Short mmCIF file of C-alpha atoms in Angstrom, two decimals:
data_model
loop_
_atom_site.label_atom_id
_atom_site.label_comp_id
_atom_site.label_asym_id
_atom_site.label_seq_id
_atom_site.Cartn_x
_atom_site.Cartn_y
_atom_site.Cartn_z
CA MET A 1 -61.79 12.16 -7.84
CA SER A 2 -61.38 15.25 -5.36
CA LEU A 3 -58.70 17.72 -6.57
CA ALA A 4 -56.88 16.25 -3.29
CA ALA A 5 -56.77 13.00 -4.75
CA ILE A 6 -55.74 13.57 -8.18
CA ARG A 7 -53.08 15.91 -6.70
CA CYS A 8 -51.91 12.59 -4.69
CA VAL A 9 -51.83 10.41 -7.81
CA LYS A 10 -49.76 12.37 -9.50
CA LEU A 11 -47.82 12.78 -6.62
CA PHE A 12 -47.48 9.41 -6.26
CA LYS A 13 -46.67 8.86 -9.57
CA SER A 14 -43.90 11.25 -9.43
CA SER A 15 -41.83 9.48 -6.68
CA ILE A 16 -42.56 6.18 -8.37
CA CYS A 17 -40.38 8.49 -11.97
CA LEU A 18 -38.20 9.66 -9.48
CA THR A 19 -37.94 5.99 -8.06
CA ARG A 20 -37.35 4.28 -11.00
CA ARG A 21 -34.50 6.27 -12.31
CA TYR A 22 -32.38 7.11 -9.11
CA LEU A 23 -32.69 2.68 -9.14
CA TRP A 24 -31.82 2.75 -12.83
CA VAL A 25 -28.95 5.49 -12.18
CA SER A 26 -27.11 3.52 -9.08
CA SER A 27 -27.81 0.20 -10.91
CA LYS A 28 -25.33 1.18 -13.43
CA SER A 29 -21.77 0.26 -13.27
CA LEU A 30 -19.19 2.36 -12.30
CA ILE A 31 -17.37 2.96 -16.52
CA ASP A 32 -20.90 3.50 -17.52
CA ARG A 33 -21.48 6.99 -14.91
CA ALA A 34 -17.32 7.77 -16.03
CA ALA A 35 -18.15 7.82 -19.70
CA MET A 36 -20.89 10.38 -19.38
CA ASP A 37 -17.27 12.53 -18.62
CA GLY A 38 -15.23 10.56 -21.50
CA GLU A 39 -12.43 8.83 -19.40
CA ILE A 40 -11.89 7.21 -15.24
CA ARG A 41 -9.73 8.79 -13.16
CA VAL A 42 -8.28 6.92 -11.64
CA PHE A 43 -6.42 7.98 -8.32
CA ILE A 44 -4.11 5.06 -7.01
CA VAL A 45 -1.64 5.53 -3.98
CA ALA A 46 1.18 2.47 -2.82
CA GLY A 47 3.76 3.03 -0.47
CA GLU A 48 6.16 0.59 -0.66
CA VAL A 49 7.73 -1.71 -3.71
CA SER A 50 5.37 -4.77 -3.12
CA GLY A 51 2.96 -2.22 -3.52
CA ASP A 52 4.39 -0.42 -6.59
CA THR A 53 4.41 -3.61 -7.90
CA ILE A 54 0.29 -4.44 -7.33
CA GLY A 55 -0.77 -1.29 -8.45
CA SER A 56 1.76 -1.33 -11.39
CA ARG A 57 -0.38 -4.49 -12.58
CA LEU A 58 -3.60 -3.20 -11.70
CA MET A 59 -2.77 -0.19 -14.03
CA ALA A 60 -1.80 -2.44 -16.89
CA SER A 61 -4.77 -4.87 -16.50
CA LEU A 62 -7.02 -1.86 -15.82
CA LYS A 63 -6.25 -0.04 -19.50
CA LYS A 64 -6.62 -3.70 -21.49
CA ILE A 65 -9.73 -4.18 -20.53
CA SER A 66 -11.24 -0.18 -20.05
CA PRO A 67 -13.33 0.57 -23.14
CA VAL A 68 -13.03 3.60 -22.52
CA PRO A 69 -9.48 6.13 -21.62
CA ILE A 70 -8.17 6.10 -18.37
CA ARG A 71 -6.13 8.44 -16.60
CA PHE A 72 -4.39 8.06 -13.75
CA SER A 73 -2.74 10.26 -10.18
CA GLY A 74 -1.81 9.43 -7.07
CA VAL A 75 1.47 8.28 -5.28
CA GLY A 76 3.21 5.39 -6.49
CA GLY A 77 6.90 4.26 -7.84
CA SER A 78 9.08 3.01 -10.54
CA MET A 79 7.01 0.87 -11.44
CA MET A 80 3.71 2.81 -11.41
CA SER A 81 5.44 5.63 -13.19
CA ASN A 82 6.41 3.01 -16.39
CA GLN A 83 2.34 2.65 -16.56
CA GLY A 84 1.99 5.89 -17.05
CA LEU A 85 1.94 7.80 -13.36
CA LYS A 86 3.53 11.12 -12.15
CA SER A 87 3.75 10.60 -8.67
CA LEU A 88 3.01 13.66 -6.10
CA PHE A 89 5.92 13.31 -4.51
CA PRO A 90 8.69 10.21 -3.86
CA MET A 91 7.07 6.49 -2.82
CA GLU A 92 10.02 6.51 -0.18
CA ASN A 93 8.33 9.32 1.55
CA ILE A 94 5.86 7.30 3.02
CA ALA A 95 7.64 3.87 3.90
CA VAL A 96 7.70 3.69 6.94
CA MET A 97 6.66 0.14 9.25
CA GLY A 98 6.12 0.46 12.91
CA ILE A 99 4.64 2.20 15.52
CA TRP A 100 7.58 3.46 17.04
CA GLU A 101 9.81 4.13 13.98
CA LEU A 102 6.63 6.14 12.29
CA LEU A 103 7.67 9.27 14.84
CA PRO A 104 10.43 10.56 14.06
CA HIS A 105 8.45 10.77 10.72
CA LEU A 106 4.88 11.86 11.71
CA TYR A 107 5.13 15.52 10.70
CA ASN A 108 6.69 14.64 7.49
CA PHE A 109 3.95 12.01 7.37
CA ARG A 110 0.97 13.92 7.88
CA VAL A 111 2.78 16.54 5.11
CA LYS A 112 2.08 14.44 2.88
CA LEU A 113 -1.51 12.94 3.71
CA LYS A 114 -2.99 16.69 3.61
CA GLU A 115 -0.85 16.71 0.69
CA THR A 116 -2.53 13.54 -1.30
CA VAL A 117 -5.99 14.24 0.13
CA GLU A 118 -6.37 17.49 -2.01
CA ALA A 119 -4.73 15.93 -4.63
CA ALA A 120 -6.90 13.53 -4.68
CA PHE A 121 -9.95 16.34 -4.57
CA GLN A 122 -9.13 18.48 -7.16
CA PHE A 123 -8.47 15.08 -9.68
CA ARG A 124 -12.11 14.55 -8.99
CA PRO A 125 -11.24 10.38 -9.39
CA HIS A 126 -14.60 7.85 -10.03
CA VAL A 127 -12.02 5.51 -8.28
CA VAL A 128 -9.30 5.21 -5.12
CA VAL A 129 -7.15 2.63 -5.46
CA THR A 130 -4.82 2.17 -1.92
CA VAL A 131 -2.29 0.13 -1.71
CA ASP A 132 -1.95 -1.81 0.79
CA SER A 133 0.40 0.53 3.55
CA LYS A 134 -3.23 0.46 6.02
CA GLY A 135 -1.03 3.67 7.90
CA PHE A 136 -1.03 6.31 5.56
CA SER A 137 -3.88 4.71 2.81
CA PHE A 138 -6.84 4.38 5.96
CA ARG A 139 -6.59 8.31 7.40
CA LEU A 140 -6.27 8.75 3.56
CA LEU A 141 -10.04 7.30 2.45
CA LYS A 142 -11.33 8.68 5.53
CA GLN A 143 -10.34 11.88 5.28
CA LEU A 144 -10.85 12.27 1.86
CA ARG A 145 -14.82 10.24 2.51
CA ALA A 146 -15.16 13.03 5.50
CA ARG A 147 -14.32 15.91 2.73
CA TYR A 148 -16.48 14.76 0.76
CA ASP A 149 -19.38 14.76 3.21
CA GLN A 150 -18.69 17.98 3.95
CA GLN A 151 -19.24 19.71 1.00
CA ARG A 152 -22.06 17.12 0.23
CA ALA A 153 -20.82 16.23 -3.45
CA ASP A 154 -21.06 13.00 -4.66
CA GLY A 155 -17.52 11.39 -4.13
CA PRO A 156 -15.52 8.57 -5.63
CA VAL A 157 -15.67 4.48 -4.96
CA HIS A 158 -13.12 3.60 -2.20
CA PHE A 159 -11.08 0.70 -3.54
CA HIS A 160 -8.02 -1.41 -0.92
CA TYR A 161 -5.28 -3.14 -2.53
CA VAL A 162 -4.57 -6.19 -0.10
CA ALA A 163 -7.11 -6.43 3.09
CA PRO A 164 -5.16 -5.44 6.29
CA SER A 165 -4.00 -8.83 8.28
CA PHE A 166 -6.97 -8.63 10.71
CA TRP A 167 -6.79 -11.92 11.47
CA ALA A 168 -3.23 -11.52 13.43
CA TRP A 169 -4.20 -9.44 15.85
CA LYS A 170 -7.17 -9.30 18.96
CA GLY A 171 -9.53 -7.58 18.37
CA GLY A 172 -9.45 -7.03 14.69
CA GLU A 173 -12.29 -8.61 12.71
CA ALA A 174 -14.23 -5.55 15.07
CA ARG A 175 -12.11 -3.10 12.90
CA LEU A 176 -13.56 -4.02 9.53
CA ARG A 177 -17.03 -2.74 11.13
CA VAL A 178 -14.62 1.24 11.63
CA LEU A 179 -13.48 0.60 7.49
CA SER A 180 -17.19 -0.15 6.09
CA LYS A 181 -17.72 3.77 6.19
CA PHE A 182 -14.60 4.72 4.24
CA VAL A 183 -13.68 1.49 2.17
CA ASP A 184 -17.00 0.13 -0.08
CA HIS A 185 -14.87 -2.77 -1.94
CA VAL A 186 -11.74 -4.56 -0.60
CA PHE A 187 -10.13 -7.06 -2.04
CA CYS A 188 -8.41 -9.70 -0.11
CA ILE A 189 -5.53 -12.28 -0.72
CA LEU A 190 -5.97 -14.84 1.49
CA PRO A 191 -8.10 -17.16 0.65
CA ASN A 192 -10.32 -17.14 4.21
CA GLU A 193 -10.74 -13.16 4.04
CA GLU A 194 -13.55 -12.39 1.23
CA ALA A 195 -15.76 -14.45 4.35
CA VAL A 196 -15.38 -12.48 7.34
CA CYS A 197 -14.94 -9.49 5.86
CA GLU A 198 -18.52 -9.95 4.16
CA SER A 199 -20.20 -10.90 7.20
CA ASN A 200 -18.51 -8.01 9.25
CA GLY A 201 -20.37 -5.59 6.89
CA LEU A 202 -17.51 -5.18 4.70
CA ALA A 203 -17.84 -5.47 0.77
CA ALA A 204 -14.72 -7.93 -0.64
CA THR A 205 -13.29 -10.15 -3.47
CA PHE A 206 -10.68 -13.26 -3.10
CA VAL A 207 -8.31 -12.18 -5.78
CA GLY A 208 -5.61 -14.48 -5.07
CA HIS A 209 -2.08 -13.60 -4.23
CA PRO A 210 -0.34 -10.70 -6.65
CA ILE A 211 3.07 -12.43 -6.55
CA LEU A 212 1.54 -15.25 -8.35
CA GLU A 213 1.24 -13.14 -10.68
CA ASP A 214 5.55 -13.63 -11.43
CA VAL A 215 4.42 -16.98 -12.60
CA LEU A 216 2.38 -15.61 -15.30
CA GLU A 217 4.53 -12.81 -15.98
CA LEU A 218 7.99 -15.30 -17.33
CA ASN A 219 5.72 -18.04 -18.26
CA MET A 220 3.04 -15.82 -20.78
CA GLY A 221 0.80 -17.90 -23.26
CA LYS A 222 0.31 -21.17 -20.50
CA GLU A 223 -2.85 -21.81 -20.32
CA THR A 224 -4.40 -21.55 -16.22
CA ALA A 225 -5.00 -25.71 -16.24
CA SER A 226 -1.77 -27.05 -17.01
CA HIS A 227 -0.14 -24.42 -15.39
CA GLU A 228 2.25 -25.28 -12.25
CA TRP A 229 2.62 -22.11 -9.85
CA LYS A 230 6.43 -22.61 -9.76
CA ILE A 231 9.01 -20.38 -11.31
CA THR A 232 12.34 -22.94 -12.09
CA GLY A 233 15.06 -19.58 -12.72
CA ASN A 234 18.59 -20.98 -14.50
CA GLY A 235 20.83 -20.89 -11.98
CA GLU A 236 23.93 -22.34 -14.31
CA ASP A 237 23.22 -19.36 -16.53
CA PHE A 238 23.40 -16.70 -13.36
CA ARG A 239 26.66 -18.43 -11.94
CA GLU A 240 28.44 -18.15 -15.49
CA LYS A 241 27.15 -14.49 -16.06
CA TYR A 242 28.52 -13.68 -12.65
CA ALA A 243 31.15 -16.69 -12.44
CA ILE A 244 30.96 -18.02 -9.69
CA PRO A 245 32.97 -21.46 -9.37
CA SER A 246 31.08 -24.41 -9.14
CA GLY A 247 31.85 -26.10 -5.91
CA ALA A 248 30.76 -22.12 -3.96
CA THR A 249 28.09 -22.15 -1.98
CA VAL A 250 25.32 -19.87 -2.61
CA ILE A 251 23.47 -17.78 -0.31
CA THR A 252 20.63 -15.20 -0.97
CA LEU A 253 19.94 -12.76 1.59
CA LEU A 254 16.63 -10.47 1.12
CA PRO A 255 17.18 -7.90 3.61
CA GLY A 256 13.66 -6.04 2.48
CA SER A 257 12.42 -2.89 0.88
CA ARG A 258 12.30 -0.63 2.80
CA LEU A 259 15.48 1.48 4.18
CA GLN A 260 14.50 1.74 8.48
CA GLU A 261 13.92 -2.95 7.73
CA VAL A 262 17.52 -3.03 5.96
CA THR A 263 19.08 -0.93 7.77
CA ARG A 264 18.25 -3.12 11.49
CA MET A 265 18.45 -6.11 9.80
CA LEU A 266 21.68 -6.20 7.10
CA PRO A 267 24.16 -5.63 10.05
CA ILE A 268 22.84 -8.60 11.72
CA PHE A 269 23.38 -10.74 7.94
CA SER A 270 27.26 -9.35 7.82
CA ASN A 271 27.35 -10.50 11.11
CA THR A 272 26.38 -13.68 10.09
CA MET A 273 27.66 -14.48 7.22
CA LYS A 274 31.37 -14.18 8.71
CA LEU A 275 30.25 -16.87 11.26
CA LEU A 276 29.01 -19.22 8.53
CA LYS A 277 32.51 -18.90 6.06
CA ASP A 278 34.69 -20.78 7.80
CA SER A 279 32.19 -24.03 7.60
CA PHE A 280 31.24 -23.66 3.41
CA HIS A 281 33.52 -23.75 0.78
CA GLU A 282 33.59 -20.50 -1.12
CA LEU A 283 30.70 -19.11 0.50
CA ILE A 284 28.83 -16.39 -1.69
CA THR A 285 25.83 -13.45 -1.11
CA VAL A 286 23.91 -12.95 -3.61
CA ILE A 287 21.86 -9.79 -2.26
CA THR A 288 18.38 -8.38 -3.89
CA VAL A 289 18.68 -5.03 -3.83
CA ALA A 290 14.70 -3.39 -4.00
CA PRO A 291 13.82 -0.79 -6.41
CA ASN A 292 14.03 1.72 -3.61
CA GLN A 293 16.73 4.26 -4.57
CA LEU A 294 17.64 4.84 -1.15
CA VAL A 295 18.44 1.19 -0.34
CA ASP A 296 20.64 0.58 -3.42
CA ASN A 297 22.77 3.25 -1.52
CA TYR A 298 22.90 1.73 1.57
CA ILE A 299 23.56 -1.69 0.10
CA ALA A 300 26.28 -0.60 -1.66
CA ARG A 301 28.37 1.03 1.14
CA ALA A 302 27.53 -1.95 3.18
CA VAL A 303 29.31 -4.48 1.03
CA ASP A 304 32.26 -2.27 0.98
CA LYS A 305 33.52 -4.12 4.24
CA TRP A 306 31.12 -7.59 3.85
CA PRO A 307 32.98 -10.58 5.21
CA VAL A 308 32.84 -12.88 1.84
CA PRO A 309 32.09 -12.14 -1.69
CA ALA A 310 28.49 -10.78 -2.76
CA ILE A 311 26.58 -10.02 -5.73
CA LEU A 312 23.67 -7.47 -5.91
CA VAL A 313 21.08 -8.39 -7.39
CA PRO A 314 18.64 -5.34 -8.25
CA GLY A 315 14.60 -6.24 -7.71
CA GLY A 316 11.33 -4.65 -9.71
CA THR A 317 8.95 -6.91 -12.16
CA GLN A 318 11.96 -5.88 -15.13
CA HIS A 319 14.66 -7.43 -12.97
CA LEU A 320 12.35 -10.87 -12.40
CA LYS A 321 14.33 -13.83 -14.95
CA LEU A 322 18.07 -12.19 -13.30
CA LYS A 323 16.05 -12.44 -9.58
CA TYR A 324 15.10 -15.52 -10.70
CA ASP A 325 17.79 -17.63 -11.29
CA ALA A 326 20.05 -16.17 -8.67
CA PHE A 327 16.91 -18.17 -6.59
CA ASN A 328 17.91 -20.89 -8.70
CA ALA A 329 21.57 -20.43 -8.43
CA SER A 330 21.38 -20.45 -4.56
CA LYS A 331 21.34 -23.36 -2.19
CA VAL A 332 18.92 -21.66 0.24
CA ALA A 333 17.73 -17.93 1.55
CA LEU A 334 18.08 -15.59 4.31
CA CYS A 335 15.23 -13.08 4.33
CA THR A 336 13.44 -10.33 6.33
CA SER A 337 10.26 -11.09 6.82
CA GLY A 338 7.53 -10.16 3.78
CA THR A 339 6.75 -10.91 0.16
CA VAL A 340 9.95 -12.39 -0.22
CA ALA A 341 8.73 -15.99 1.82
CA VAL A 342 5.92 -16.12 -0.71
CA GLU A 343 8.29 -15.56 -3.86
CA LEU A 344 10.81 -17.95 -2.14
CA GLN A 345 8.39 -20.57 -1.87
CA LEU A 346 7.30 -19.81 -5.74
CA ALA A 347 11.11 -20.76 -6.80
CA ARG A 348 11.09 -23.76 -4.14
CA LEU A 349 14.22 -22.64 -2.33
CA PRO A 350 13.85 -23.09 1.28
CA CYS A 351 15.07 -19.97 3.13
CA LEU A 352 15.03 -18.95 7.14
CA VAL A 353 12.95 -15.79 8.14
CA THR A 354 13.82 -13.04 10.50
CA TYR A 355 12.48 -10.19 11.54
CA ARG A 356 12.88 -7.29 13.88
CA ALA A 357 11.48 -3.90 14.83
CA HIS A 358 12.55 -1.36 17.56
CA PHE A 359 11.81 -2.94 21.01
CA LEU A 360 8.38 -1.46 22.09
CA THR A 361 7.01 -2.06 18.15
CA GLU A 362 8.44 -5.99 19.11
CA TRP A 363 6.12 -5.51 22.83
CA PHE A 364 3.74 -4.37 20.69
CA ILE A 365 3.30 -7.73 18.45
CA ARG A 366 3.87 -9.57 21.68
CA VAL A 367 1.53 -8.56 24.04
CA LYS A 368 -1.39 -7.90 20.38
CA ALA A 369 -0.97 -10.86 17.93
CA LYS A 370 -3.13 -13.32 18.02
CA ILE A 371 -1.78 -16.39 15.83
CA PRO A 372 2.76 -17.82 16.93
CA TYR A 373 4.13 -17.09 13.34
CA ILE A 374 5.22 -14.18 10.77
CA SER A 375 5.89 -15.55 7.72
CA LEU A 376 2.69 -15.76 4.96
CA PRO A 377 3.08 -20.41 4.48
CA ASN A 378 3.78 -20.46 8.28
CA ILE A 379 0.63 -19.00 9.38
CA LEU A 380 -1.42 -20.43 6.66
CA LEU A 381 -0.43 -24.10 7.41
CA ASP A 382 -0.33 -23.27 10.96
CA SER A 383 3.35 -25.26 10.93
CA PRO A 384 6.60 -23.98 11.49
CA VAL A 385 7.45 -25.43 8.49
CA ILE A 386 9.82 -22.58 7.10
CA PRO A 387 12.18 -21.69 10.42
CA GLU A 388 11.59 -18.40 11.94
CA ALA A 389 14.25 -16.30 13.55
CA LEU A 390 12.30 -12.90 15.26
CA PHE A 391 13.06 -10.11 17.82
CA GLN A 392 15.72 -10.70 20.40
CA ALA A 393 16.21 -14.70 18.83
CA CYS A 394 17.46 -12.97 15.77
CA THR A 395 20.81 -13.00 17.14
CA PRO A 396 23.38 -13.50 14.37
CA ALA A 397 24.75 -16.46 16.43
CA LYS A 398 20.62 -17.97 16.32
CA VAL A 399 20.92 -17.07 12.83
CA ALA A 400 23.86 -18.47 11.61
CA SER A 401 23.06 -21.87 13.45
CA LEU A 402 19.39 -22.26 12.24
CA LEU A 403 20.90 -21.80 8.49
CA LYS A 404 23.52 -24.04 8.84
CA GLU A 405 21.36 -26.65 10.00
CA LEU A 406 18.72 -25.96 7.60
CA MET A 407 21.38 -26.15 4.20
CA ASN A 408 23.17 -29.39 6.26
CA ASP A 409 19.67 -31.19 6.26
CA ALA A 410 17.86 -32.36 3.27
CA VAL A 411 14.49 -33.70 4.92
CA LEU A 412 14.46 -30.10 6.18
CA GLN A 413 15.24 -28.56 2.93
CA GLU A 414 12.30 -31.09 1.21
CA GLN A 415 9.64 -29.53 3.96
CA GLN A 416 9.59 -27.03 2.57
CA ILE A 417 9.53 -27.93 -0.92
CA VAL A 418 6.47 -30.10 -0.90
CA ALA A 419 4.80 -27.34 1.84
CA ALA A 420 5.11 -24.91 -1.05
CA GLU A 421 2.48 -26.75 -2.62
CA LYS A 422 0.01 -26.44 -0.45
CA VAL A 423 0.73 -23.05 0.07
CA MET A 424 0.16 -22.57 -3.73
CA GLU A 425 -2.69 -23.83 -3.90
CA LEU A 426 -4.28 -21.72 -1.73
CA LEU A 427 -2.46 -18.44 -2.80
CA ARG A 428 -3.77 -19.11 -6.14
CA PRO A 429 -6.44 -16.63 -8.04
CA PRO A 430 -9.80 -18.18 -8.48
CA ASN A 431 -11.07 -19.19 -12.13
CA ARG A 432 -13.55 -15.76 -12.99
CA THR A 433 -14.59 -14.41 -15.75
CA VAL A 434 -12.69 -11.73 -16.98
CA ASN A 435 -14.60 -9.34 -19.83
CA ASN A 436 -11.88 -8.13 -22.30
CA SER A 437 -12.24 -5.26 -24.37
CA GLU A 438 -9.24 -3.80 -26.82
CA PRO A 439 -6.02 -3.38 -24.93
CA GLN A 440 -4.37 0.28 -24.78
CA ASP A 441 -0.71 1.12 -24.96
CA THR A 442 0.55 -1.49 -21.90
CA LYS A 443 3.96 -2.86 -20.90
CA TRP A 444 3.34 -5.79 -20.48
CA THR A 445 -0.61 -7.58 -20.98
CA PRO A 446 -1.73 -9.62 -17.89
CA PRO A 447 -3.57 -12.73 -18.58
CA SER A 448 -7.19 -12.75 -17.94
CA TYR A 449 -6.61 -15.36 -14.79
CA SER A 450 -4.08 -13.49 -12.98
CA SER A 451 -4.88 -11.11 -9.53
CA SER A 452 -5.19 -8.05 -10.83
CA MET A 453 -7.42 -8.65 -13.66
CA ILE A 454 -9.35 -9.92 -11.71
CA ALA A 455 -9.62 -6.83 -9.82
CA ALA A 456 -9.49 -4.57 -12.96
CA SER A 457 -12.32 -6.34 -13.85
CA THR A 458 -14.45 -5.36 -10.46
CA ILE A 459 -13.25 -2.02 -9.91
CA LEU A 460 -14.97 -1.80 -13.58
CA SER A 461 -18.06 -3.84 -13.28
CA TYR A 462 -18.87 -1.83 -9.51
CA LYS A 463 -21.69 -1.00 -8.38
CA GLN A 464 -23.02 1.40 -5.86
CA ARG A 465 -24.70 -0.07 -2.81
#
């Protein structure tokens, strides 16, 4: 054999060894690679109350099943703080929703984004997880990926929890391919989203709707098979606790979790109660207050001039039982569009969904949206089971009329209760095997079939494509 041929054979064998080594390294799970550092570093960001809850439960699940210590950094609220996160800054600083609503906060938004990107890069995470809040989250992931590419360094794996509502907007699916450039994996909370994301080149896993973990947390120890996706609070205890007369009519109000939406919706709710107070005997309102200090302060001031007696109930997972007790004590609920519509279906409490925004944001939604509904139960069932008062139709007079109709019509109430069974079946987490290890210190132990456990298992077993 010639010298040149021998060199070719050696080069070929060497390339095979390198290829095998590369394949072996790339096929290792994320946890295998992180174990070399003796810990898994997770940079996690949530920008609103619902995201804080999701993030905290994911953190608890990661700590439960990870065989190596986990260190967190990022942005979150009180719930994520309870799981060991020291937030870079108050989560409320980035809790802005809408297009034109963002403009007054744009400078601060950019400052916080830059600060977060820098902090993430310095933390050297193995994993970055963003939870909902797509305006901030996607900018963060895009800029962080560009930063690593510029430095030609191996970057962390990017996960986004709660897929963007591409199905709601014209041209929404086309944007998924753009996301795949800086999002490695998406956790979907609706059953149809996983297949659509995958078909557009974006890796995805359906984990079920996170709010169903309320059921699991309040009913620990029950098996999935015997489990009914329903929460029945103790209304009698709630009425006794707050000395509510037996003949009083109780309405639960959920004005939102962001200050901008609460300041817009609470005055409408107040004027609605003013119109209803003479129509129902001893009308009492229960106002659920999101765990947001700015919202808390605003509502506390607003109830000083409230037209009917008001009971303030704190939000957050640490007050789950009290909240669902309040739901059970109520005849109906009036809420701002959001996750609360699903919470009310869990409680089987009939409700009216409302929404107002900046007039330019409302115009944009009317032009770009391709679905006629705003509440998730209606969207899933493609039917107006839950009445909605949106945009210009969201006036105290209209809301009072719809609410009075719902409160006086047992058939309408029963339709929502029956529909809730179908909605819960669509949103429940899939049956997937989750590998458990020795649990670390957590405030609560998430069941293996929960959304957060499925997401945590997916993260730890992730293999780079």
